[in-house]
PDB file of C-alpha atoms and ligand atoms in Angstrom:
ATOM      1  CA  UNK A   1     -12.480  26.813  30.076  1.00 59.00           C
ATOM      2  CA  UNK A   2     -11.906  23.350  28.143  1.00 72.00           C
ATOM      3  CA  UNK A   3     -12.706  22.773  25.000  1.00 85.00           C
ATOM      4  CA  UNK A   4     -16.346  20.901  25.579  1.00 81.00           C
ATOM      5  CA  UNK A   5     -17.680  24.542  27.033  1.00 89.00           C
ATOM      6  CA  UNK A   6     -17.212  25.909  23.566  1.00 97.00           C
ATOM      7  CA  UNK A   7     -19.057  24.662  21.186  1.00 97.00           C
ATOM      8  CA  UNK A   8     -18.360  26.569  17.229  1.00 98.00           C
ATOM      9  CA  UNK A   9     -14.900  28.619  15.861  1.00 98.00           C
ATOM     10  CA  UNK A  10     -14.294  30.307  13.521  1.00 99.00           C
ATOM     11  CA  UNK A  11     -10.986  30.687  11.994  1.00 99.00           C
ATOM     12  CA  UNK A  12      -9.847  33.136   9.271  1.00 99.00           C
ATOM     13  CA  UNK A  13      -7.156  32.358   6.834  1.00 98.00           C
ATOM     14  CA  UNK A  14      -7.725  28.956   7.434  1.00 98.00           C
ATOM     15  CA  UNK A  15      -6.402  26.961   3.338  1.00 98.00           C
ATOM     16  CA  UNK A  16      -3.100  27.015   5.046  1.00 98.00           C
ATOM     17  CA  UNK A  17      -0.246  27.866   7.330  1.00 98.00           C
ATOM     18  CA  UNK A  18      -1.275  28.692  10.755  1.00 98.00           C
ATOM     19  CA  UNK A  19      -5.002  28.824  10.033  1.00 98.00           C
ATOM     20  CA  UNK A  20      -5.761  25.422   8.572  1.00 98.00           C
ATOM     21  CA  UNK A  21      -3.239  23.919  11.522  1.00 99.00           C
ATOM     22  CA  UNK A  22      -5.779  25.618  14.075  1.00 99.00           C
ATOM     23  CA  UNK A  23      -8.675  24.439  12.146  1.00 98.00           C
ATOM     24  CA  UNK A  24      -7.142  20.690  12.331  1.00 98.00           C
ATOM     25  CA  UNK A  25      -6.104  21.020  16.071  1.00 98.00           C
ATOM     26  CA  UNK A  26      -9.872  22.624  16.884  1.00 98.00           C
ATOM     27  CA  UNK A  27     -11.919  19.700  14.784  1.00 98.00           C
ATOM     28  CA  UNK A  28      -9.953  17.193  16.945  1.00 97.00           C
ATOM     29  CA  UNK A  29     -11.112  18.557  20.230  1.00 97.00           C
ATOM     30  CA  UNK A  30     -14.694  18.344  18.479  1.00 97.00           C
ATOM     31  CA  UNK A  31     -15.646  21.929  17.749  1.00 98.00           C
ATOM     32  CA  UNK A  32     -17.594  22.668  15.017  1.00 98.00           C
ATOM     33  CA  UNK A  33     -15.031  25.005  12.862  1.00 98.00           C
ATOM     34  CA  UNK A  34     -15.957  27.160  10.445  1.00 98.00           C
ATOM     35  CA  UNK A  35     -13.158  27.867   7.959  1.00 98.00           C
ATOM     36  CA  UNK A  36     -12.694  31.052   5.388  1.00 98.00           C
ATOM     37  CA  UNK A  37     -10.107  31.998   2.961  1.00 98.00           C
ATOM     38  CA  UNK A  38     -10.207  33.066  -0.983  1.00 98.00           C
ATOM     39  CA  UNK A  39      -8.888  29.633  -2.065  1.00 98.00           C
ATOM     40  CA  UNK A  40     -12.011  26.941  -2.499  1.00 98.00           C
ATOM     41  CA  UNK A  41      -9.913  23.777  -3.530  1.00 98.00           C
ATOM     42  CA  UNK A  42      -7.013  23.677  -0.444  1.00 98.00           C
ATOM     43  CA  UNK A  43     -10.534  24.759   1.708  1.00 98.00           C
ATOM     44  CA  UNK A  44     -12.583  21.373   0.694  1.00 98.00           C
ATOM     45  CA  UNK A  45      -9.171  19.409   1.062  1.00 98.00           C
ATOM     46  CA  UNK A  46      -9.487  21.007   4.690  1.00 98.00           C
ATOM     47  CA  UNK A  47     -13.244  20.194   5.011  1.00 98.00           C
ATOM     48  CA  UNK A  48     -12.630  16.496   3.622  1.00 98.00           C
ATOM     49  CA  UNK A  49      -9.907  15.779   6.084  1.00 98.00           C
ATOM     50  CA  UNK A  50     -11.161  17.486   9.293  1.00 98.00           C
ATOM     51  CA  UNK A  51     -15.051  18.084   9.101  1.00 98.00           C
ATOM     52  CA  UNK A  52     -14.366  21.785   8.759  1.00 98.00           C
ATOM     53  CA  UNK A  53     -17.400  23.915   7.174  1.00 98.00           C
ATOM     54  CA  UNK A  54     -16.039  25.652   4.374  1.00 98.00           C
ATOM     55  CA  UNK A  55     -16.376  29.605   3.625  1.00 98.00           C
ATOM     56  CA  UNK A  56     -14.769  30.745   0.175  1.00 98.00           C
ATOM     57  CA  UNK A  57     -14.795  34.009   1.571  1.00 98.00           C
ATOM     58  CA  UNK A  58     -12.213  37.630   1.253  1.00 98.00           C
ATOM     59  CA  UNK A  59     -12.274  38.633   4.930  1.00 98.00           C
ATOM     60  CA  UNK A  60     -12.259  42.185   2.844  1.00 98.00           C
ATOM     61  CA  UNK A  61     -16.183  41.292   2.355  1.00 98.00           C
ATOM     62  CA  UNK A  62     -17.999  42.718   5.418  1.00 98.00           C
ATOM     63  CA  UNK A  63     -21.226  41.731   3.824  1.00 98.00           C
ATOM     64  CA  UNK A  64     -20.370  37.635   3.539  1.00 98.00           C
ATOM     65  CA  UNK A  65     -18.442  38.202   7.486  1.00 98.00           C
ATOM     66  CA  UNK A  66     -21.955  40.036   8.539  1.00 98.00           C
ATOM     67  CA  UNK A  67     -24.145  37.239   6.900  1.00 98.00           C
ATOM     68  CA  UNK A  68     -22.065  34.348   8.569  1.00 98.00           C
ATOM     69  CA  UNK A  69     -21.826  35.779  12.058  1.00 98.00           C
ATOM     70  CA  UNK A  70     -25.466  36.406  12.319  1.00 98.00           C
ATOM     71  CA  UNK A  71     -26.398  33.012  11.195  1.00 98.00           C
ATOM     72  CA  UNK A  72     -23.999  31.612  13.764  1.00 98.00           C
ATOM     73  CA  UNK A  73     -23.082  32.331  17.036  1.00 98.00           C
ATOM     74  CA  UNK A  74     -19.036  31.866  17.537  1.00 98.00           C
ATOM     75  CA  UNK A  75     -17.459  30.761  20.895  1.00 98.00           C
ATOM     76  CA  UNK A  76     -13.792  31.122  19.640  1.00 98.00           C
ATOM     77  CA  UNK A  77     -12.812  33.338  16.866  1.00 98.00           C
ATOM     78  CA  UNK A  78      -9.272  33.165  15.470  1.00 99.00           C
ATOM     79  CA  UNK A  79      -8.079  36.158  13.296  1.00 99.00           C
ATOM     80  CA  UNK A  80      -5.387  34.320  11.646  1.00 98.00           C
ATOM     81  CA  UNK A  81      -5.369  36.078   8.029  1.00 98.00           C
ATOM     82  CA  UNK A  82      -2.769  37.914   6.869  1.00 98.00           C
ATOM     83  CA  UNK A  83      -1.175  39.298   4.253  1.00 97.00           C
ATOM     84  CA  UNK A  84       2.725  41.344   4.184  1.00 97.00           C
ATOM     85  CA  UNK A  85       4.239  43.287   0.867  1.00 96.00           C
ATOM     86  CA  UNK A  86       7.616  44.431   2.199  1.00 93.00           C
ATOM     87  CA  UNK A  87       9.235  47.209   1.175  1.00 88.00           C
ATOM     88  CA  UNK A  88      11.072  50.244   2.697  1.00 89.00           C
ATOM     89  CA  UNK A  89       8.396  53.107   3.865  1.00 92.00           C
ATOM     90  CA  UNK A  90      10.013  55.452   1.403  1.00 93.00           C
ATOM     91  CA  UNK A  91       9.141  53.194  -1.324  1.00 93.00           C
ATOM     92  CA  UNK A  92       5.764  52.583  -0.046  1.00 94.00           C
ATOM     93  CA  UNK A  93       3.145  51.639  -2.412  1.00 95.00           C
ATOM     94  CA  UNK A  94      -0.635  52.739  -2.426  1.00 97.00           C
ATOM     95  CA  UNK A  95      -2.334  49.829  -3.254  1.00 97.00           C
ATOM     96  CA  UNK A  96       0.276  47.880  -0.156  1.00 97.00           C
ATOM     97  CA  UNK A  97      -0.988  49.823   2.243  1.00 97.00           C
ATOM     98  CA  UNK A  98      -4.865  49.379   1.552  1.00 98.00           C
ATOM     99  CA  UNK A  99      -4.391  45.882   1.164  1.00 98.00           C
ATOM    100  CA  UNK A 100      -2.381  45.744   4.278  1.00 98.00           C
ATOM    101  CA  UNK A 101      -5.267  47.219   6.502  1.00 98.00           C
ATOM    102  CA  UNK A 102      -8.225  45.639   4.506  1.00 98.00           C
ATOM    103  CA  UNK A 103      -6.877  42.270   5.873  1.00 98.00           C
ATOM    104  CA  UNK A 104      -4.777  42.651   8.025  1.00 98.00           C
ATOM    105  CA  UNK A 105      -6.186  45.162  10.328  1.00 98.00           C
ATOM    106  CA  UNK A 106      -9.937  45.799   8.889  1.00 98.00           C
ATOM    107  CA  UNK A 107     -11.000  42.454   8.469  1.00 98.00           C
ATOM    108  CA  UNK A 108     -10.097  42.179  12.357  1.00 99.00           C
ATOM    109  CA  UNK A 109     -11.585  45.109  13.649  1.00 98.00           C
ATOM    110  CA  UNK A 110     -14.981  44.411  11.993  1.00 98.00           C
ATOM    111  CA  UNK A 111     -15.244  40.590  12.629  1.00 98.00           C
ATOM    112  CA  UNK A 112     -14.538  41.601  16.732  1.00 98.00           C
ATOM    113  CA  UNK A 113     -17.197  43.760  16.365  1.00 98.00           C
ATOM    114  CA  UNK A 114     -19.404  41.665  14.846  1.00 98.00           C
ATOM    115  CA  UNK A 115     -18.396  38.800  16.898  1.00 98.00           C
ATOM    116  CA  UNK A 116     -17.457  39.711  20.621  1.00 98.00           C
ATOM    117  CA  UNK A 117     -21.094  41.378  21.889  1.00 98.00           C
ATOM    118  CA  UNK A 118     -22.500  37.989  21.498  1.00 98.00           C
ATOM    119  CA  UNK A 119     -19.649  36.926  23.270  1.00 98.00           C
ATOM    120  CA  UNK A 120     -19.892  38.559  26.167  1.00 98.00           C
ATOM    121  CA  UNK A 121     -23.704  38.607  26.038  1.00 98.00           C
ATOM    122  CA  UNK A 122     -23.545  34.856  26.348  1.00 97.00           C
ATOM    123  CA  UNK A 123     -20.901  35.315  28.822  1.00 97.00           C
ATOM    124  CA  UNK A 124     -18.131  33.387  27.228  1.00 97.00           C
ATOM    125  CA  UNK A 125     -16.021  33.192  24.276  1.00 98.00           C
ATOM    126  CA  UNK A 126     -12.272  33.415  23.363  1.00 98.00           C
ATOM    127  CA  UNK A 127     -11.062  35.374  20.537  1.00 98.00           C
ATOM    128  CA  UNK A 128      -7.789  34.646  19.201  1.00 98.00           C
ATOM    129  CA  UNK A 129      -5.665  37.590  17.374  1.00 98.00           C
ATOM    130  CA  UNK A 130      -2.552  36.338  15.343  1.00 98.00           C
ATOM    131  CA  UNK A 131      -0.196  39.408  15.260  1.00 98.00           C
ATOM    132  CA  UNK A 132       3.321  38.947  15.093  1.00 98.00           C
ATOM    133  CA  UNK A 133       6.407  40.023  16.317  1.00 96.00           C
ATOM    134  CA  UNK A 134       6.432  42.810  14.377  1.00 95.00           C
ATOM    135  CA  UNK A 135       3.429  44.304  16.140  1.00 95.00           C
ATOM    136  CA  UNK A 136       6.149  44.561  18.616  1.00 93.00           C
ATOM    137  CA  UNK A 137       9.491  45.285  17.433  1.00 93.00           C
ATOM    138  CA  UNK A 138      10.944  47.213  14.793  1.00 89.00           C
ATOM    139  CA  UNK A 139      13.240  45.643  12.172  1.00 86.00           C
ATOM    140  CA  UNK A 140      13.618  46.611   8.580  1.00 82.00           C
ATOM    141  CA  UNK A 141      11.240  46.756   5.583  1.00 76.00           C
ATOM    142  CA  UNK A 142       7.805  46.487   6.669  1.00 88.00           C
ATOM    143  CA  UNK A 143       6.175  49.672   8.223  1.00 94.00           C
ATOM    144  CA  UNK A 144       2.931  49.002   7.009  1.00 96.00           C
ATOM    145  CA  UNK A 145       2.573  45.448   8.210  1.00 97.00           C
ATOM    146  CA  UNK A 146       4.478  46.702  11.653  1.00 96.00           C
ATOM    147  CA  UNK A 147       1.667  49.215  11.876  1.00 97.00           C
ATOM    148  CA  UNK A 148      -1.297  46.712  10.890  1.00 98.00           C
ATOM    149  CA  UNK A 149       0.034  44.590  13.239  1.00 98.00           C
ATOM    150  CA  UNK A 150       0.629  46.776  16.193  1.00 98.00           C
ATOM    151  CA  UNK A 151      -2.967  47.991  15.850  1.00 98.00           C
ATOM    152  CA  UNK A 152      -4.181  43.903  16.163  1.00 98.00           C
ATOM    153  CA  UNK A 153      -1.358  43.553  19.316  1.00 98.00           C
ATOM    154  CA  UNK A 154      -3.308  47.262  20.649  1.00 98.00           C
ATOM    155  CA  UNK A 155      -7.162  46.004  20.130  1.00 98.00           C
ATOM    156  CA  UNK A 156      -6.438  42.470  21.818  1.00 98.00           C
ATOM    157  CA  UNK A 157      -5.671  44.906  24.998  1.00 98.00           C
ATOM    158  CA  UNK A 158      -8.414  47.273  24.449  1.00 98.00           C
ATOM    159  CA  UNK A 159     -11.059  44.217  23.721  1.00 98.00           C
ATOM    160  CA  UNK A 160      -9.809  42.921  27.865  1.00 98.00           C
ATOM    161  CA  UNK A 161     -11.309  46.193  29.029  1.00 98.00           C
ATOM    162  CA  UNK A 162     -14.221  46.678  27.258  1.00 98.00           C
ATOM    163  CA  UNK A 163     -15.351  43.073  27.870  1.00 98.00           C
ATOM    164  CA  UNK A 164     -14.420  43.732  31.462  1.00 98.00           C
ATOM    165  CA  UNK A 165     -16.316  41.326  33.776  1.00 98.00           C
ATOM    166  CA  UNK A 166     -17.491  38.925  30.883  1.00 98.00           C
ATOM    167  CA  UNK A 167     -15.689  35.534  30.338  1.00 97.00           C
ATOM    168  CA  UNK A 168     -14.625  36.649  27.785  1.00 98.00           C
ATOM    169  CA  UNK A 169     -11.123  35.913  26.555  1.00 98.00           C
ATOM    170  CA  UNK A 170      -8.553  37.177  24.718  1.00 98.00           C
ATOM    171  CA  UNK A 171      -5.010  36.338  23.444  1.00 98.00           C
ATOM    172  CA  UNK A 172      -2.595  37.855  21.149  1.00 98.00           C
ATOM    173  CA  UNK A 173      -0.455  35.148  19.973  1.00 98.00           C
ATOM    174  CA  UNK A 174       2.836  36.689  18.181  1.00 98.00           C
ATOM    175  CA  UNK A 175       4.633  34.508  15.559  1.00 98.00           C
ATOM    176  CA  UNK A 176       8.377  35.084  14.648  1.00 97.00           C
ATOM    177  CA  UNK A 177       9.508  32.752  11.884  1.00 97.00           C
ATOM    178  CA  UNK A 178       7.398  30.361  11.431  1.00 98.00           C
ATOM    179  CA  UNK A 179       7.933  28.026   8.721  1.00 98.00           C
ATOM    180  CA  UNK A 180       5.036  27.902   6.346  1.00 98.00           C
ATOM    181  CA  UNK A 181       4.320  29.554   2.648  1.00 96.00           C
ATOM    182  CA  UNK A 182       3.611  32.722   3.472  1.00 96.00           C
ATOM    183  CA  UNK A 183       7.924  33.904   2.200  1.00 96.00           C
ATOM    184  CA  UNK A 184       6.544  31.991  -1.152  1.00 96.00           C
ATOM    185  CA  UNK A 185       2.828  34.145  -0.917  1.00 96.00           C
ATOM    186  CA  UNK A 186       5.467  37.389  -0.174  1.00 94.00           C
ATOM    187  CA  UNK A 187       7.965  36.832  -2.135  1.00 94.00           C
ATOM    188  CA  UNK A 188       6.928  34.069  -5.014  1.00 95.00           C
ATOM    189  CA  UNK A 189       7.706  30.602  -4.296  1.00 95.00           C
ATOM    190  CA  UNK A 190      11.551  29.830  -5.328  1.00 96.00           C
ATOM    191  CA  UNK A 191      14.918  27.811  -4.354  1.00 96.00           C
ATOM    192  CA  UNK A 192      16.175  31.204  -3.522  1.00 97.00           C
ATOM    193  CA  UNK A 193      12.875  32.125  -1.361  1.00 97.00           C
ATOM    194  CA  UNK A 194      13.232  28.783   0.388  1.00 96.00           C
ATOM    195  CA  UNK A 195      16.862  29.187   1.317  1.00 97.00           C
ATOM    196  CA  UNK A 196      16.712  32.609   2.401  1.00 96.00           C
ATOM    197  CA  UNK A 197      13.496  31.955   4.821  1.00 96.00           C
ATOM    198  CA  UNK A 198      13.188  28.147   5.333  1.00 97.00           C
ATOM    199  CA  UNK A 199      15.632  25.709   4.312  1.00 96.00           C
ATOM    200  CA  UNK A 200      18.561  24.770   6.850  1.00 96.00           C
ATOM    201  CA  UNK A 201      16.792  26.580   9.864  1.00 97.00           C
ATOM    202  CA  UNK A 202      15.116  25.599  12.948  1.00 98.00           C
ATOM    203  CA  UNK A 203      11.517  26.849  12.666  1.00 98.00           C
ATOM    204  CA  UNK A 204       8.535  26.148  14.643  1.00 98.00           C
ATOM    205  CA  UNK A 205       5.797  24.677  12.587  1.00 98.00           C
ATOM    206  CA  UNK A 206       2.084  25.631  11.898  1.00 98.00           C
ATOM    207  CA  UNK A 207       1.035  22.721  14.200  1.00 98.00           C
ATOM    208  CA  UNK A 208       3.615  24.168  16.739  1.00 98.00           C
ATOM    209  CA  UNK A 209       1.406  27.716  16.796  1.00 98.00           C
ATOM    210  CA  UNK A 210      -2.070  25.509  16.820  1.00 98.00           C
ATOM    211  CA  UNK A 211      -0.344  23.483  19.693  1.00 98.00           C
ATOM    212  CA  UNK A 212       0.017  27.328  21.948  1.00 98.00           C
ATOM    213  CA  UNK A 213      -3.642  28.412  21.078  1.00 98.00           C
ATOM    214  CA  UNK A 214      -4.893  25.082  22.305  1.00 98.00           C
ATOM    215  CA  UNK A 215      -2.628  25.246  25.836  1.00 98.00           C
ATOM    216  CA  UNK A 216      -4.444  28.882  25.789  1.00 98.00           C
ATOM    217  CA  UNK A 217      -8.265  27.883  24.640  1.00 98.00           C
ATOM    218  CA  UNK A 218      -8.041  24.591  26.907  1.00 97.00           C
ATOM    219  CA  UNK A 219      -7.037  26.637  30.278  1.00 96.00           C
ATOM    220  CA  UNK A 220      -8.840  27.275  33.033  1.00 95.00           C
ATOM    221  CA  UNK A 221     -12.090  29.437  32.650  1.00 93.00           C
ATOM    222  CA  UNK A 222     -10.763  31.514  35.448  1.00 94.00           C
ATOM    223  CA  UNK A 223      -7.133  31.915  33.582  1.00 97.00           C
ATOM    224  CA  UNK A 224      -6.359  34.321  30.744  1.00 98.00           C
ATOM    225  CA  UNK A 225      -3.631  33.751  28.382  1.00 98.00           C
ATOM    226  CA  UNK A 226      -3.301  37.414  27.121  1.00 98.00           C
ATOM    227  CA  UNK A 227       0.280  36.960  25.501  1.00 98.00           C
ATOM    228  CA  UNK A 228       2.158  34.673  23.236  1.00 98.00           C
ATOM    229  CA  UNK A 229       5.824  35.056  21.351  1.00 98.00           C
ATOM    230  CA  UNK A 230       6.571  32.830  19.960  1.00 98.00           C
ATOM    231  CA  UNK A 231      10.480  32.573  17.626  1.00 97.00           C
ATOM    232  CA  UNK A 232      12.795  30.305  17.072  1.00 97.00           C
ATOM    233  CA  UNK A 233      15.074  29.882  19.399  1.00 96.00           C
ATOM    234  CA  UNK A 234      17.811  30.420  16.806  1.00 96.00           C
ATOM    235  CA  UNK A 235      15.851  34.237  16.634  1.00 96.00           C
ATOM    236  CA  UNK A 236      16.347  37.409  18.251  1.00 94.00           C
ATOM    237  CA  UNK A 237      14.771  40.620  17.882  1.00 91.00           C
ATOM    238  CA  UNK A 238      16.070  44.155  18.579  1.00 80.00           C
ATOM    239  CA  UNK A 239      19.325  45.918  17.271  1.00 78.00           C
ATOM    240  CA  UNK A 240      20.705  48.815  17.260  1.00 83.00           C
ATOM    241  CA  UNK A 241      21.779  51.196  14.236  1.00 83.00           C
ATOM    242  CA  UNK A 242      23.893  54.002  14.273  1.00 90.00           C
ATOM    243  CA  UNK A 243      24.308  56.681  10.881  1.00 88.00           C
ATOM    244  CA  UNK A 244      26.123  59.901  10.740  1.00 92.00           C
ATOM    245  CA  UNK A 245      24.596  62.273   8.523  1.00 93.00           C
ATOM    246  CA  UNK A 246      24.736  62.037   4.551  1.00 89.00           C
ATOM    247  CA  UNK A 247      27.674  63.921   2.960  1.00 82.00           C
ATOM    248  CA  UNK A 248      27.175  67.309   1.403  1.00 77.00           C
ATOM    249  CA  UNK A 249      27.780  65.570  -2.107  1.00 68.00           C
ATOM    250  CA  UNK A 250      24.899  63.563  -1.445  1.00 62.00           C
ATOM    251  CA  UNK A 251      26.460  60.224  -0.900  1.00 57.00           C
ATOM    252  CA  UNK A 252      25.791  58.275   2.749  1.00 56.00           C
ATOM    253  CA  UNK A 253      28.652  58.408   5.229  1.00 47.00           C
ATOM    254  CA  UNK A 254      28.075  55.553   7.605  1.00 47.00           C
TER     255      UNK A 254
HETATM  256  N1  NAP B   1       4.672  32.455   9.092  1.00 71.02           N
HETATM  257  C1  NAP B   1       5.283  33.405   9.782  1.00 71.02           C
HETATM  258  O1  NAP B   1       6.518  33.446   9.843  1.00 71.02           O
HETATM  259  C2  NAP B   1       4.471  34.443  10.523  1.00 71.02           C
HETATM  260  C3  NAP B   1       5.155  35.263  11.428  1.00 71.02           C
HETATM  261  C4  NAP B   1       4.445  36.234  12.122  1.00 71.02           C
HETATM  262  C5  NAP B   1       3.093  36.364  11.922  1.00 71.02           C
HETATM  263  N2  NAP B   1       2.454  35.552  11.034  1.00 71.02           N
HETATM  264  C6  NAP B   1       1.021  35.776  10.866  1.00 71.02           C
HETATM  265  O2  NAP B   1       0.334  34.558  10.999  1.00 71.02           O
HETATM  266  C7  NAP B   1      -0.845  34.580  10.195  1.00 71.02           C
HETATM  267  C8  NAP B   1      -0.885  33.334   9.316  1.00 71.02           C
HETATM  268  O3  NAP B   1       0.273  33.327   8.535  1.00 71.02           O
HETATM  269  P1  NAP B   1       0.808  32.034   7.752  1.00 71.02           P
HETATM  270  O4  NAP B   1       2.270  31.989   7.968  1.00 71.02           O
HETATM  271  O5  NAP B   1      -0.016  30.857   8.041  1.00 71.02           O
HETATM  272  O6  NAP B   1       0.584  32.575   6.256  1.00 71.02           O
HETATM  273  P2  NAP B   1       0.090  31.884   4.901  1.00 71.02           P
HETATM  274  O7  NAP B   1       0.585  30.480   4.844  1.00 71.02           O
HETATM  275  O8  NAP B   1       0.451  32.835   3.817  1.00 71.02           O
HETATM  276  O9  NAP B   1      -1.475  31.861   5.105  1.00 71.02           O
HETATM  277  C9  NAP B   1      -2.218  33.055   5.080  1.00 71.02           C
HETATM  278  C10 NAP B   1      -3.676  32.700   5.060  1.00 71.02           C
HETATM  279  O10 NAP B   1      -4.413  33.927   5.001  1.00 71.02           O
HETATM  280  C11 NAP B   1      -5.376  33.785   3.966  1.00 71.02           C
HETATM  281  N3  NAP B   1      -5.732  35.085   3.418  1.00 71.02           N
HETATM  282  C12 NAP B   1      -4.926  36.028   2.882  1.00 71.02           C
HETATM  283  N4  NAP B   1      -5.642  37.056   2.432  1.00 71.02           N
HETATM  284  C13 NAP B   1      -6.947  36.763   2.695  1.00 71.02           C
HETATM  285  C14 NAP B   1      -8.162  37.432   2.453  1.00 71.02           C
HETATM  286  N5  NAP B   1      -8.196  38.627   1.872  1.00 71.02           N
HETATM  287  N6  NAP B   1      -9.320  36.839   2.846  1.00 71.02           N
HETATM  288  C15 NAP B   1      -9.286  35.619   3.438  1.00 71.02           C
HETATM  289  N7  NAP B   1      -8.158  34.943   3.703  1.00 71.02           N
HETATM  290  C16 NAP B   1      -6.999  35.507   3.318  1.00 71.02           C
HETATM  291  C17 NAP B   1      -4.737  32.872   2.944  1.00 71.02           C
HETATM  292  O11 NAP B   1      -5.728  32.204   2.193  1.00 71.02           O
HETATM  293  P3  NAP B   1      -6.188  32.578   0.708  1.00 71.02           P
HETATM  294  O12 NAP B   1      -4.991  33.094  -0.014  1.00 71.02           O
HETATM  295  O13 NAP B   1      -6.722  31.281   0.211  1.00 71.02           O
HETATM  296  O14 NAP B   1      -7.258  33.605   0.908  1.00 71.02           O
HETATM  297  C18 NAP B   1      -4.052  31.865   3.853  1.00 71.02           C
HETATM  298  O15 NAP B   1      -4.955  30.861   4.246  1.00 71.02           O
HETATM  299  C19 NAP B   1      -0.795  35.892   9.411  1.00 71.02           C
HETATM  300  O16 NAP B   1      -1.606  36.853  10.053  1.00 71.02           O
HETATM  301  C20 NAP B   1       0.665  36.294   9.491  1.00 71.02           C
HETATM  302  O17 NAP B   1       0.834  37.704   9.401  1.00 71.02           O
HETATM  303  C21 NAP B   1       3.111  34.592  10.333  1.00 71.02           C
END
């Protein structure tokens, strides 16, 4: 379905990163995009430069979501927000893990629901879900967000079947590396934050991800891009990891 069939967006986590690239690419194919995130001032920057409409919304706040998707009826939603606190599941932290599925999971689940039945009432609509790779994989020090985001890679499927015969489409796009500031939202912005996740690699760029859902959102009515991974080429996922058991004295024998 090109872009003229749709008409409105709406993109969470849109005052930077991947959001406000998808916000950009979406204004220049002439949607009318409504943008939320917590932060007003990088928002109206958006809204100056692109014609975005502006929400200063926490996708936490089911009341604001429930307000704005009755007053408008959305052809493409993109679930783009997202939030990560890393830290070994044994370490795990209470607050983390609310946080984790308010936003990252939640926030999701209820905008779908209050989005998709017009969607398929009306007979067409796209919703985009960002996951990630590690809805997918496993590597280290991030069950929570693995989990959050394995639910989002596990609802795009489910939302195919129960908008069965409806143009109604759906793709998971799922990010490795991608350079923006969410290591500097994670982990504080530093030199040291920069070298370890940015600097000196070969990263695909917000614009690159906003490039992907626009091949998907511009196909064919009849096509359905259901899956996108996208890394670096420089990454690989996967690995294998072998211990033998910890030493009576308590210490690890690897
Ligand atoms: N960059 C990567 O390497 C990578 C890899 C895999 C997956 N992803 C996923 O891609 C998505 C976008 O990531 P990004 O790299 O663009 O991250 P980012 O630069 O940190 O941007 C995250 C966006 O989410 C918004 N946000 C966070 N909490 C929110 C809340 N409670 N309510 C509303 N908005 C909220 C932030 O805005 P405010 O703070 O202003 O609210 C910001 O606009 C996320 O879902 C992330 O998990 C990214």
């Amino acid at each position: 379905m090109p872009f003229s069939d749709y008409r409105t967006a709406l993109v969470t986590g849109a005052s930077g990163g991947i959001g406000a690239a998808v916000v950009e690419r979406f204004a220049r194919e002439g949607l009318t995009v409504h943008a939320i995130a917590r932060s007003a001032e990088p928002l109206k920057a958006l809204a100056e430069k692109t014609g975005c409409v502006p929400h200063v919304v926490d996708v936490t706040d089911r009341a604001a979501l429930a307000r704005l998707t009755s007053e408008v009826a959305f052809d493409v939603l993109v679930n783009n927000a997202g939030v990560d606190r890393p830290k070994k599941f044994l370490e795990a932290d209470e607050g983390d893990i609310d946080l984790l599925v308010d936003v990252n999971l939640r926030a999701v689940l209820h905008l779908c629901r209050m989005v998709v039945p017009g969607m398929a009432a009306r007979d067409r609509g796209h919703v985009i879900n960002i996951s990630s790779i590690a809805g997918n994989y496993n590597f280290g020090g991030n069950s929570t967000y693995h989990a959050t985001k394995a639910g989002v890679a596990m609802l795009s499927n489910q939302l195919r079947i129960d908008t069965f015969g409806r143009r109604v489409r759906v793709t998971e796009v799922c990010p490795g590396r991608v350079a923006t500031d969410i290591f500097a939202h994670v982990h504080g912005d530093s030199p040291e934050i920069r070298e370890r996740f940015i600097d000196g690699f070969e990263l695909p760029t917000a614009s690159d991800i906003a490039d992907a859902i626009a091949f998907a959102v511009a196909a064919p009515v009849s096509m359905n891009v259901g899956h996108i991974e996208i890394t670096p080429t420089l990454q690989v996922m996967g690995g294998l990891q072998t211990a033998k058991p910890a030493s009576p004295g308590g210490g690890e024998a690897r």
